[in-house]
Tab-separated table of C-alpha atoms in Angstrom:
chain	number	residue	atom	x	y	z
U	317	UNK	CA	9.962	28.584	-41.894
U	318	UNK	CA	11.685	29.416	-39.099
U	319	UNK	CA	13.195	33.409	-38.067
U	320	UNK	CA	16.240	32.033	-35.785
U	321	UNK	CA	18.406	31.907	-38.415
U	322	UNK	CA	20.884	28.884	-36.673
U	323	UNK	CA	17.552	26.926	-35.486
U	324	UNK	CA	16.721	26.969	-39.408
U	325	UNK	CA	20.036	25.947	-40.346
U	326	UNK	CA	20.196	22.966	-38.360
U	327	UNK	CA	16.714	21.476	-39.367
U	328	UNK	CA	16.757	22.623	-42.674
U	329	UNK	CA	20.622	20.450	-42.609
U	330	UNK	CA	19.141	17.943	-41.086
U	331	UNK	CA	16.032	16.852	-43.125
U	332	UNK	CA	18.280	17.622	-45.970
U	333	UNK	CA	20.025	14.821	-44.610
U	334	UNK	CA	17.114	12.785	-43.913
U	335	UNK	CA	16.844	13.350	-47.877
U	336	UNK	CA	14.205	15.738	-48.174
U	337	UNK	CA	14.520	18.848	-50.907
U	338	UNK	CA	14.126	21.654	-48.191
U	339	UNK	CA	13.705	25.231	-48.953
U	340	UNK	CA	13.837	27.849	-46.052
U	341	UNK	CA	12.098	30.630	-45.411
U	342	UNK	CA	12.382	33.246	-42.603
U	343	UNK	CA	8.840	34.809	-42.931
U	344	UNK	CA	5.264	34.492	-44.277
U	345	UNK	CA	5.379	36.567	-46.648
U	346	UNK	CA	8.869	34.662	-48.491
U	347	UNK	CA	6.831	31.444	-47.468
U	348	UNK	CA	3.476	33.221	-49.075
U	349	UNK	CA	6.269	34.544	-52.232
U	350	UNK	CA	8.240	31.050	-52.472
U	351	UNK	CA	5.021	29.462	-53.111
U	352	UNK	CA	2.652	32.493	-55.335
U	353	UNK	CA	6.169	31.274	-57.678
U	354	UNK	CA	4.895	27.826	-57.940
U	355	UNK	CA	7.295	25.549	-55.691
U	356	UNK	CA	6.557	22.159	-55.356
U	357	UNK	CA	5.597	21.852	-51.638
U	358	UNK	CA	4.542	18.973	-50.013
U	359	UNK	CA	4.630	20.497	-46.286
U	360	UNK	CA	5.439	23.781	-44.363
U	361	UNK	CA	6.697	23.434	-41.029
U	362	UNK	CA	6.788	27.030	-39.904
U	363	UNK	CA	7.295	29.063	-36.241
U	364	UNK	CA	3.849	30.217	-34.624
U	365	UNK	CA	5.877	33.456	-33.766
U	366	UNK	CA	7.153	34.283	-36.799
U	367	UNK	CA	9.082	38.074	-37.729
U	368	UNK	CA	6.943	40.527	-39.526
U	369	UNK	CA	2.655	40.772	-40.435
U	370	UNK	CA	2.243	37.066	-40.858
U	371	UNK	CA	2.458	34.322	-37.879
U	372	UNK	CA	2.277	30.910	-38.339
U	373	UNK	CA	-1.464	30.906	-37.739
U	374	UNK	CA	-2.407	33.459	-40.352
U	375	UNK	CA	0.228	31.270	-42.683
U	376	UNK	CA	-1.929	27.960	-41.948
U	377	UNK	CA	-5.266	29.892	-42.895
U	378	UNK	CA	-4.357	31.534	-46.229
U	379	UNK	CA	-2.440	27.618	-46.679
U	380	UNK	CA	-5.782	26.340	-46.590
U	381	UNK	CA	-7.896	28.442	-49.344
U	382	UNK	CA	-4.957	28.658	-51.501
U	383	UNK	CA	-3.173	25.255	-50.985
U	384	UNK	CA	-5.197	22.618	-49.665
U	385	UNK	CA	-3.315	19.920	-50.106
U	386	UNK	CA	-0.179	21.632	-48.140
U	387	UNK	CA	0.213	19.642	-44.744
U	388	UNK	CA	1.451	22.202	-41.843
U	389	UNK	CA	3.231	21.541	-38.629
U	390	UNK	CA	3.576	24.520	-36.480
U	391	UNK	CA	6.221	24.943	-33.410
U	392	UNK	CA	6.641	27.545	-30.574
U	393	UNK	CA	8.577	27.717	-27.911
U	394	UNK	CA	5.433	29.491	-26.074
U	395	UNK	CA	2.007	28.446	-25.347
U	396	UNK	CA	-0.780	28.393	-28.011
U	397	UNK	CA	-4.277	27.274	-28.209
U	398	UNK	CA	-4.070	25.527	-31.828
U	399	UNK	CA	-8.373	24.929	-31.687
U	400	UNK	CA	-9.117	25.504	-35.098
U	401	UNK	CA	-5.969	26.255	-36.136
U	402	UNK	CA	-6.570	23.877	-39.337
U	403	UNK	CA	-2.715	23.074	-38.733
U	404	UNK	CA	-1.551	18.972	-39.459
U	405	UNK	CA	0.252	18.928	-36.040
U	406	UNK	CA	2.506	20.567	-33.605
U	407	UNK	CA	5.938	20.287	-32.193
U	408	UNK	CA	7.226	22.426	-29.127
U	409	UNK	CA	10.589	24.102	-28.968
U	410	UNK	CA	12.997	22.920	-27.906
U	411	UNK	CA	12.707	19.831	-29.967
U	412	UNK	CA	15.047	16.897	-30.989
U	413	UNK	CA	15.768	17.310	-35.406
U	414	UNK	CA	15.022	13.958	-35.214
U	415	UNK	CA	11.933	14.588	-34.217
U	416	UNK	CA	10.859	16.549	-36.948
U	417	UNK	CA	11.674	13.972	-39.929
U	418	UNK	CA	9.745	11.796	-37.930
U	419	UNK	CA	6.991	13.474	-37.752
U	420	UNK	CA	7.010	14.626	-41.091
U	421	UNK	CA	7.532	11.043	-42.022
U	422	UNK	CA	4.697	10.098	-40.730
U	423	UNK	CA	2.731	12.939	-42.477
U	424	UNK	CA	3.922	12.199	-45.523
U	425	UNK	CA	3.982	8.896	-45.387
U	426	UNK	CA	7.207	8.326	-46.192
């Protein structure tokens, strides 16, 4: 979930590519909607800073009392203590798409 609108493009393109199914998200609360509907997710990779009530952090808690077995990777382009965050990793902006199916390989397990 990402609210740069290009930024999401290209990594949601990307790990398309990389042959994940992808669905994108510019808030927490279509993140918090997408998945109330029942989507099949394995892994949120969401912005810390994120437009509207929710941030990434508040995302990651209500993640982990709702849907446990949800990995998360958070990103910012900004500084952010992540102690107790409960978050599966982290990624700083700028970062390489490549980077990101990597990681999420690894995650995954893929």
């Amino acid at each position: 979930m990402e609210g740069d609108v290009l930024v999401r493009l290209v990594i949601a393109e990307h790990l398309r590519d990389a042959g994940y199914r992808v669905i994108e998200t510019a808030t927490g609360e279509e993140a918090h909607a997408t998945l109330e509907m029942g989507a099949d997710v394995d892994l949120v990779f969401a912005d810390i800073d994120l437009p509207g009530p929710w941030q990434g952090t508040q995302l990651v808690d209500w993640l982990r009392t709702q849907f446990p077995g949800i990995k998360v990777i958070l990103t910012s382009c900004a500084f952010h203590n992540l102690v107790g965050a409960g978050c599966d990793g982290f990624i700083a902006k700028p970062y390489l798409p490549t980077e990101v199916a990597t990681y999420i390989e690894t995650l995954l397990g893929d």
